[in-house]
Amino acid sequence: CADLAAMGQAVKFSAKNLERLPYACHPLALKRAFRNVIENAVRYGETAEVEIAQIDQNVCITVSDIGPGISEKEQERIFEPFIRLEDSRNRETGGIGLGLAITRTIVRSHGGDITVANRDGGGAIFSICLPTEN
């Protein structure tokens, strides 16, 4: 979050009930996963609000935006390879549709999962939950 905010991106971070949580993981892989989701939030939803909290035996990270949201029929489909909701072929508006597929693979390889839903009032919210003991 700090890297993207330093580059002028509209990214905010908060940690609920959590000061520091050591986590055994593949750090570069998780960094890539989080960056994919956060960059998508900024690109397609104007802002990214990132929050981390420990809930039961999980660490949960939510990334929410204020964009148009994602239709319910597309919410599972966006995690498939080569799926882009943005229809133009303009390379400036996105990649080739692998970011969220890679993100889900990384998160699941850590024993967790990623889901998406629409926020009340507009926008999307991605939830990544990882077990604290993996």
Short mmCIF file of N, CA and C in Angstrom, two decimals:
data_model
loop_
_atom_site.label_atom_id
_atom_site.label_comp_id
_atom_site.label_asym_id
_atom_site.label_seq_id
_atom_site.Cartn_x
_atom_site.Cartn_y
_atom_site.Cartn_z
N CYS A 1 0.82 -1.20 0.00
CA CYS A 1 0.00 0.00 0.00
C CYS A 1 0.86 1.26 0.00
N ALA A 2 1.91 1.23 0.83
CA ALA A 2 2.78 2.40 0.91
C ALA A 2 3.47 2.67 -0.42
N ASP A 3 3.89 1.61 -1.11
CA ASP A 3 4.55 1.78 -2.41
C ASP A 3 3.61 2.45 -3.40
N LEU A 4 2.38 1.97 -3.49
CA LEU A 4 1.42 2.53 -4.44
C LEU A 4 1.01 3.94 -4.06
N ALA A 5 0.81 4.20 -2.77
CA ALA A 5 0.47 5.55 -2.33
C ALA A 5 1.60 6.52 -2.65
N ALA A 6 2.85 6.07 -2.49
CA ALA A 6 3.99 6.93 -2.80
C ALA A 6 4.07 7.26 -4.29
N MET A 7 3.48 6.40 -5.11
CA MET A 7 3.44 6.64 -6.56
C MET A 7 2.23 7.47 -6.96
N GLY A 8 1.49 7.98 -5.97
CA GLY A 8 0.36 8.85 -6.25
C GLY A 8 -0.96 8.13 -6.43
N GLN A 9 -1.01 6.84 -6.16
CA GLN A 9 -2.25 6.09 -6.28
C GLN A 9 -3.15 6.37 -5.08
N ALA A 10 -4.45 6.31 -5.27
CA ALA A 10 -5.42 6.56 -4.20
C ALA A 10 -5.61 5.28 -3.38
N VAL A 11 -4.68 5.03 -2.46
CA VAL A 11 -4.69 3.82 -1.65
C VAL A 11 -4.63 4.21 -0.18
N LYS A 12 -5.54 3.61 0.61
CA LYS A 12 -5.56 3.83 2.06
C LYS A 12 -5.45 2.47 2.74
N PHE A 13 -4.76 2.43 3.88
CA PHE A 13 -4.55 1.19 4.61
C PHE A 13 -4.94 1.37 6.07
N SER A 14 -5.59 0.36 6.63
CA SER A 14 -5.85 0.36 8.07
C SER A 14 -5.77 -1.07 8.60
N ALA A 15 -5.35 -1.19 9.84
CA ALA A 15 -5.24 -2.49 10.50
C ALA A 15 -6.16 -2.49 11.71
N LYS A 16 -7.18 -3.33 11.65
CA LYS A 16 -8.11 -3.42 12.78
C LYS A 16 -7.59 -4.46 13.76
N ASN A 17 -7.64 -4.15 15.01
CA ASN A 17 -7.27 -5.03 16.12
C ASN A 17 -5.97 -5.79 15.88
N LEU A 18 -5.05 -5.18 15.17
CA LEU A 18 -3.84 -5.89 14.79
C LEU A 18 -2.68 -4.92 14.72
N GLU A 19 -1.66 -5.16 15.52
CA GLU A 19 -0.46 -4.33 15.42
C GLU A 19 0.53 -4.96 14.46
N ARG A 20 0.84 -6.21 14.74
CA ARG A 20 1.80 -6.93 13.89
C ARG A 20 1.47 -8.41 13.98
N LEU A 21 1.49 -9.07 12.85
CA LEU A 21 1.18 -10.50 12.81
C LEU A 21 2.21 -11.21 11.94
N PRO A 22 3.17 -11.88 12.56
CA PRO A 22 4.11 -12.66 11.75
C PRO A 22 3.33 -13.75 11.01
N TYR A 23 3.72 -13.98 9.77
CA TYR A 23 2.98 -14.95 8.96
C TYR A 23 3.97 -15.74 8.09
N ALA A 24 3.97 -17.05 8.25
CA ALA A 24 4.83 -17.91 7.43
C ALA A 24 4.21 -18.05 6.05
N CYS A 25 4.92 -17.59 5.03
CA CYS A 25 4.34 -17.59 3.69
C CYS A 25 5.45 -17.46 2.64
N HIS A 26 5.02 -17.40 1.42
CA HIS A 26 5.91 -17.04 0.31
C HIS A 26 5.67 -15.54 0.08
N PRO A 27 6.50 -14.69 0.69
CA PRO A 27 6.19 -13.25 0.70
C PRO A 27 6.11 -12.60 -0.68
N LEU A 28 6.96 -12.97 -1.60
CA LEU A 28 6.89 -12.35 -2.92
C LEU A 28 5.62 -12.74 -3.65
N ALA A 29 5.18 -13.98 -3.46
CA ALA A 29 3.94 -14.43 -4.10
C ALA A 29 2.75 -13.66 -3.53
N LEU A 30 2.67 -13.56 -2.20
CA LEU A 30 1.55 -12.82 -1.60
C LEU A 30 1.60 -11.35 -1.96
N LYS A 31 2.80 -10.78 -2.04
CA LYS A 31 2.92 -9.38 -2.45
C LYS A 31 2.34 -9.20 -3.85
N ARG A 32 2.63 -10.14 -4.74
CA ARG A 32 2.09 -10.07 -6.11
C ARG A 32 0.57 -10.17 -6.08
N ALA A 33 0.04 -11.09 -5.27
CA ALA A 33 -1.41 -11.27 -5.19
C ALA A 33 -2.09 -9.99 -4.70
N PHE A 34 -1.57 -9.44 -3.60
CA PHE A 34 -2.18 -8.22 -3.05
C PHE A 34 -2.06 -7.06 -4.02
N ARG A 35 -0.91 -6.95 -4.65
CA ARG A 35 -0.70 -5.85 -5.60
C ARG A 35 -1.69 -5.95 -6.77
N ASN A 36 -1.93 -7.17 -7.27
CA ASN A 36 -2.90 -7.35 -8.36
C ASN A 36 -4.27 -6.80 -7.96
N VAL A 37 -4.74 -7.18 -6.79
CA VAL A 37 -6.06 -6.76 -6.34
C VAL A 37 -6.11 -5.26 -6.08
N ILE A 38 -5.09 -4.73 -5.43
CA ILE A 38 -5.07 -3.29 -5.10
C ILE A 38 -4.97 -2.45 -6.37
N GLU A 39 -4.12 -2.84 -7.30
CA GLU A 39 -4.01 -2.09 -8.55
C GLU A 39 -5.31 -2.14 -9.35
N ASN A 40 -5.98 -3.30 -9.35
CA ASN A 40 -7.27 -3.38 -10.04
C ASN A 40 -8.29 -2.44 -9.40
N ALA A 41 -8.30 -2.37 -8.07
CA ALA A 41 -9.24 -1.48 -7.38
C ALA A 41 -9.01 -0.03 -7.80
N VAL A 42 -7.76 0.38 -7.86
CA VAL A 42 -7.45 1.76 -8.26
C VAL A 42 -7.79 1.97 -9.73
N ARG A 43 -7.44 1.01 -10.59
CA ARG A 43 -7.65 1.16 -12.03
C ARG A 43 -9.13 1.19 -12.39
N TYR A 44 -9.91 0.30 -11.83
CA TYR A 44 -11.31 0.17 -12.24
C TYR A 44 -12.30 0.77 -11.25
N GLY A 45 -11.84 1.05 -10.03
CA GLY A 45 -12.74 1.55 -9.00
C GLY A 45 -12.29 2.84 -8.35
N GLU A 46 -11.32 3.53 -8.94
CA GLU A 46 -10.84 4.85 -8.53
C GLU A 46 -9.97 4.86 -7.27
N THR A 47 -10.31 4.07 -6.26
CA THR A 47 -9.56 4.06 -5.02
C THR A 47 -9.42 2.63 -4.52
N ALA A 48 -8.52 2.44 -3.59
CA ALA A 48 -8.40 1.15 -2.91
C ALA A 48 -8.32 1.42 -1.41
N GLU A 49 -9.26 0.87 -0.67
CA GLU A 49 -9.22 0.92 0.78
C GLU A 49 -8.88 -0.49 1.25
N VAL A 50 -7.72 -0.63 1.87
CA VAL A 50 -7.22 -1.93 2.28
C VAL A 50 -7.28 -2.01 3.79
N GLU A 51 -7.84 -3.11 4.26
CA GLU A 51 -7.96 -3.31 5.70
C GLU A 51 -7.52 -4.73 6.03
N ILE A 52 -6.80 -4.88 7.13
CA ILE A 52 -6.37 -6.19 7.59
C ILE A 52 -6.86 -6.39 9.01
N ALA A 53 -7.33 -7.60 9.28
CA ALA A 53 -7.82 -7.91 10.62
C ALA A 53 -7.64 -9.40 10.87
N GLN A 54 -7.45 -9.75 12.13
CA GLN A 54 -7.42 -11.16 12.49
C GLN A 54 -8.82 -11.54 12.95
N ILE A 55 -9.38 -12.55 12.30
CA ILE A 55 -10.72 -13.03 12.62
C ILE A 55 -10.62 -14.52 12.89
N ASP A 56 -10.87 -14.89 14.13
CA ASP A 56 -10.73 -16.27 14.56
C ASP A 56 -9.32 -16.76 14.23
N GLN A 57 -9.21 -17.83 13.47
CA GLN A 57 -7.91 -18.40 13.10
C GLN A 57 -7.47 -17.98 11.71
N ASN A 58 -7.94 -16.81 11.26
CA ASN A 58 -7.60 -16.31 9.93
C ASN A 58 -7.12 -14.88 10.00
N VAL A 59 -6.28 -14.53 9.07
CA VAL A 59 -5.97 -13.13 8.83
C VAL A 59 -6.72 -12.78 7.54
N CYS A 60 -7.55 -11.74 7.62
CA CYS A 60 -8.40 -11.36 6.49
C CYS A 60 -8.03 -9.97 6.00
N ILE A 61 -7.85 -9.87 4.71
CA ILE A 61 -7.51 -8.61 4.06
C ILE A 61 -8.65 -8.28 3.12
N THR A 62 -9.21 -7.10 3.26
CA THR A 62 -10.25 -6.67 2.32
C THR A 62 -9.72 -5.49 1.51
N VAL A 63 -10.07 -5.49 0.25
CA VAL A 63 -9.71 -4.40 -0.66
C VAL A 63 -11.01 -3.94 -1.29
N SER A 64 -11.41 -2.71 -0.98
CA SER A 64 -12.67 -2.21 -1.52
C SER A 64 -12.42 -0.96 -2.36
N ASP A 65 -13.35 -0.73 -3.29
CA ASP A 65 -13.25 0.43 -4.17
C ASP A 65 -14.62 1.08 -4.28
N ILE A 66 -14.69 2.16 -5.05
CA ILE A 66 -15.95 2.88 -5.22
C ILE A 66 -16.40 2.87 -6.67
N GLY A 67 -15.94 1.90 -7.44
CA GLY A 67 -16.29 1.80 -8.85
C GLY A 67 -17.68 1.27 -9.08
N PRO A 68 -17.92 0.73 -10.27
CA PRO A 68 -19.26 0.27 -10.63
C PRO A 68 -19.64 -1.08 -10.03
N GLY A 69 -18.72 -1.76 -9.38
CA GLY A 69 -19.01 -3.09 -8.87
C GLY A 69 -18.89 -4.14 -9.96
N ILE A 70 -19.22 -5.37 -9.63
CA ILE A 70 -19.09 -6.49 -10.56
C ILE A 70 -20.40 -7.27 -10.51
N SER A 71 -21.00 -7.48 -11.68
CA SER A 71 -22.28 -8.18 -11.69
C SER A 71 -22.14 -9.56 -11.05
N GLU A 72 -23.21 -10.02 -10.42
CA GLU A 72 -23.16 -11.30 -9.72
C GLU A 72 -22.77 -12.45 -10.64
N LYS A 73 -23.22 -12.43 -11.89
CA LYS A 73 -22.88 -13.52 -12.81
C LYS A 73 -21.40 -13.53 -13.19
N GLU A 74 -20.72 -12.40 -13.02
CA GLU A 74 -19.30 -12.30 -13.35
C GLU A 74 -18.38 -12.51 -12.15
N GLN A 75 -18.93 -12.52 -10.93
CA GLN A 75 -18.10 -12.51 -9.74
C GLN A 75 -17.22 -13.75 -9.59
N GLU A 76 -17.64 -14.89 -10.03
CA GLU A 76 -16.77 -16.07 -9.98
C GLU A 76 -15.94 -16.16 -11.26
N ARG A 77 -16.50 -15.73 -12.35
CA ARG A 77 -15.84 -15.83 -13.66
C ARG A 77 -14.56 -15.01 -13.74
N ILE A 78 -14.48 -13.89 -13.01
CA ILE A 78 -13.30 -13.02 -13.12
C ILE A 78 -12.03 -13.68 -12.61
N PHE A 79 -12.16 -14.80 -11.88
CA PHE A 79 -10.98 -15.51 -11.40
C PHE A 79 -10.48 -16.55 -12.39
N GLU A 80 -11.14 -16.67 -13.54
CA GLU A 80 -10.70 -17.59 -14.59
C GLU A 80 -9.63 -16.90 -15.44
N PRO A 81 -8.67 -17.67 -15.96
CA PRO A 81 -7.63 -17.07 -16.81
C PRO A 81 -8.21 -16.42 -18.07
N PHE A 82 -7.62 -15.33 -18.46
CA PHE A 82 -7.92 -14.59 -19.69
C PHE A 82 -9.31 -13.95 -19.71
N ILE A 83 -9.89 -13.72 -18.53
CA ILE A 83 -11.18 -13.05 -18.45
C ILE A 83 -10.95 -11.60 -18.04
N ARG A 84 -11.46 -10.70 -18.86
CA ARG A 84 -11.43 -9.26 -18.55
C ARG A 84 -12.83 -8.72 -18.68
N LEU A 85 -13.26 -7.95 -17.73
CA LEU A 85 -14.58 -7.33 -17.82
C LEU A 85 -14.53 -6.07 -18.66
N GLU A 86 -13.37 -5.46 -18.75
CA GLU A 86 -13.17 -4.26 -19.56
C GLU A 86 -12.98 -4.75 -20.99
N ASP A 87 -13.92 -4.41 -21.89
CA ASP A 87 -13.96 -5.01 -23.22
C ASP A 87 -13.02 -4.43 -24.26
N SER A 88 -12.49 -3.24 -24.03
CA SER A 88 -11.64 -2.66 -25.06
C SER A 88 -10.34 -3.44 -25.17
N ARG A 89 -9.67 -3.28 -26.26
CA ARG A 89 -8.37 -3.92 -26.44
C ARG A 89 -7.23 -2.96 -26.09
N ASN A 90 -7.57 -1.87 -25.48
CA ASN A 90 -6.60 -0.86 -25.11
C ASN A 90 -5.70 -1.38 -23.99
N ARG A 91 -4.42 -1.51 -24.24
CA ARG A 91 -3.47 -2.01 -23.25
C ARG A 91 -3.31 -1.06 -22.06
N GLU A 92 -3.71 0.19 -22.25
CA GLU A 92 -3.63 1.15 -21.16
C GLU A 92 -4.66 0.86 -20.07
N THR A 93 -5.73 0.15 -20.41
CA THR A 93 -6.81 -0.09 -19.44
C THR A 93 -6.68 -1.43 -18.74
N GLY A 94 -5.65 -2.18 -19.03
CA GLY A 94 -5.49 -3.43 -18.31
C GLY A 94 -4.63 -4.41 -19.05
N GLY A 95 -4.48 -5.59 -18.45
CA GLY A 95 -3.62 -6.63 -19.01
C GLY A 95 -4.41 -7.59 -19.86
N ILE A 96 -4.09 -8.87 -19.70
CA ILE A 96 -4.72 -9.89 -20.54
C ILE A 96 -5.66 -10.79 -19.75
N GLY A 97 -5.93 -10.43 -18.52
CA GLY A 97 -6.90 -11.19 -17.73
C GLY A 97 -6.32 -12.33 -16.93
N LEU A 98 -5.06 -12.21 -16.54
CA LEU A 98 -4.45 -13.27 -15.73
C LEU A 98 -4.27 -12.88 -14.26
N GLY A 99 -4.34 -11.61 -13.94
CA GLY A 99 -4.04 -11.14 -12.60
C GLY A 99 -4.85 -11.81 -11.51
N LEU A 100 -6.17 -11.86 -11.66
CA LEU A 100 -7.00 -12.44 -10.60
C LEU A 100 -6.90 -13.96 -10.58
N ALA A 101 -6.66 -14.59 -11.72
CA ALA A 101 -6.44 -16.04 -11.73
C ALA A 101 -5.16 -16.38 -10.97
N ILE A 102 -4.12 -15.61 -11.21
CA ILE A 102 -2.85 -15.81 -10.50
C ILE A 102 -3.05 -15.54 -9.01
N THR A 103 -3.76 -14.47 -8.69
CA THR A 103 -4.02 -14.12 -7.30
C THR A 103 -4.72 -15.27 -6.58
N ARG A 104 -5.77 -15.81 -7.18
CA ARG A 104 -6.50 -16.91 -6.53
C ARG A 104 -5.59 -18.13 -6.34
N THR A 105 -4.77 -18.44 -7.32
CA THR A 105 -3.85 -19.58 -7.20
C THR A 105 -2.89 -19.37 -6.04
N ILE A 106 -2.35 -18.18 -5.93
CA ILE A 106 -1.41 -17.87 -4.84
C ILE A 106 -2.09 -17.97 -3.49
N VAL A 107 -3.25 -17.36 -3.37
CA VAL A 107 -3.97 -17.37 -2.09
C VAL A 107 -4.34 -18.80 -1.70
N ARG A 108 -4.83 -19.58 -2.65
CA ARG A 108 -5.21 -20.96 -2.34
C ARG A 108 -3.99 -21.82 -2.02
N SER A 109 -2.84 -21.51 -2.61
CA SER A 109 -1.63 -22.28 -2.29
C SER A 109 -1.19 -22.03 -0.84
N HIS A 110 -1.68 -20.96 -0.24
CA HIS A 110 -1.41 -20.66 1.16
C HIS A 110 -2.52 -21.17 2.07
N GLY A 111 -3.47 -21.92 1.51
CA GLY A 111 -4.56 -22.48 2.30
C GLY A 111 -5.74 -21.55 2.50
N GLY A 112 -5.75 -20.44 1.79
CA GLY A 112 -6.82 -19.46 1.94
C GLY A 112 -7.72 -19.39 0.73
N ASP A 113 -8.49 -18.32 0.66
CA ASP A 113 -9.36 -18.12 -0.50
C ASP A 113 -9.59 -16.63 -0.70
N ILE A 114 -10.04 -16.28 -1.90
CA ILE A 114 -10.38 -14.91 -2.26
C ILE A 114 -11.77 -14.92 -2.86
N THR A 115 -12.59 -13.97 -2.44
CA THR A 115 -13.94 -13.81 -2.99
C THR A 115 -14.18 -12.34 -3.30
N VAL A 116 -15.23 -12.09 -4.06
CA VAL A 116 -15.60 -10.71 -4.38
C VAL A 116 -17.11 -10.57 -4.21
N ALA A 117 -17.51 -9.39 -3.79
CA ALA A 117 -18.92 -9.05 -3.66
C ALA A 117 -19.05 -7.55 -3.95
N ASN A 118 -20.27 -7.11 -4.13
CA ASN A 118 -20.51 -5.69 -4.33
C ASN A 118 -20.74 -5.03 -2.98
N ARG A 119 -20.24 -3.81 -2.86
CA ARG A 119 -20.42 -3.02 -1.63
C ARG A 119 -21.77 -2.34 -1.65
N ASP A 120 -22.34 -2.18 -0.47
CA ASP A 120 -23.54 -1.35 -0.35
C ASP A 120 -23.16 0.07 -0.76
N GLY A 121 -23.91 0.66 -1.62
CA GLY A 121 -23.62 2.01 -2.06
C GLY A 121 -22.71 2.08 -3.28
N GLY A 122 -22.28 0.94 -3.79
CA GLY A 122 -21.46 0.91 -5.00
C GLY A 122 -20.03 0.50 -4.75
N GLY A 123 -19.46 -0.11 -5.76
CA GLY A 123 -18.08 -0.57 -5.66
C GLY A 123 -18.01 -2.06 -5.39
N ALA A 124 -16.80 -2.56 -5.39
CA ALA A 124 -16.55 -3.98 -5.14
C ALA A 124 -15.70 -4.12 -3.90
N ILE A 125 -15.81 -5.29 -3.27
CA ILE A 125 -14.97 -5.59 -2.13
C ILE A 125 -14.42 -7.00 -2.30
N PHE A 126 -13.10 -7.08 -2.36
CA PHE A 126 -12.41 -8.36 -2.46
C PHE A 126 -11.98 -8.76 -1.06
N SER A 127 -12.24 -10.00 -0.68
CA SER A 127 -11.87 -10.51 0.63
C SER A 127 -10.91 -11.66 0.46
N ILE A 128 -9.75 -11.52 1.08
CA ILE A 128 -8.74 -12.57 1.07
C ILE A 128 -8.58 -13.03 2.52
N CYS A 129 -8.85 -14.30 2.77
CA CYS A 129 -8.69 -14.85 4.11
C CYS A 129 -7.65 -15.97 4.05
N LEU A 130 -6.68 -15.87 4.95
CA LEU A 130 -5.60 -16.84 5.02
C LEU A 130 -5.55 -17.42 6.44
N PRO A 131 -5.34 -18.73 6.55
CA PRO A 131 -5.26 -19.32 7.90
C PRO A 131 -4.00 -18.85 8.60
N THR A 132 -4.11 -18.59 9.90
CA THR A 132 -2.93 -18.16 10.65
C THR A 132 -1.98 -19.32 10.90
N GLU A 133 -2.48 -20.52 10.82
CA GLU A 133 -1.62 -21.71 10.94
C GLU A 133 -1.76 -22.50 9.65
N ASN A 134 -0.71 -22.46 8.84
CA ASN A 134 -0.77 -23.16 7.54
C ASN A 134 0.29 -24.21 7.43
#
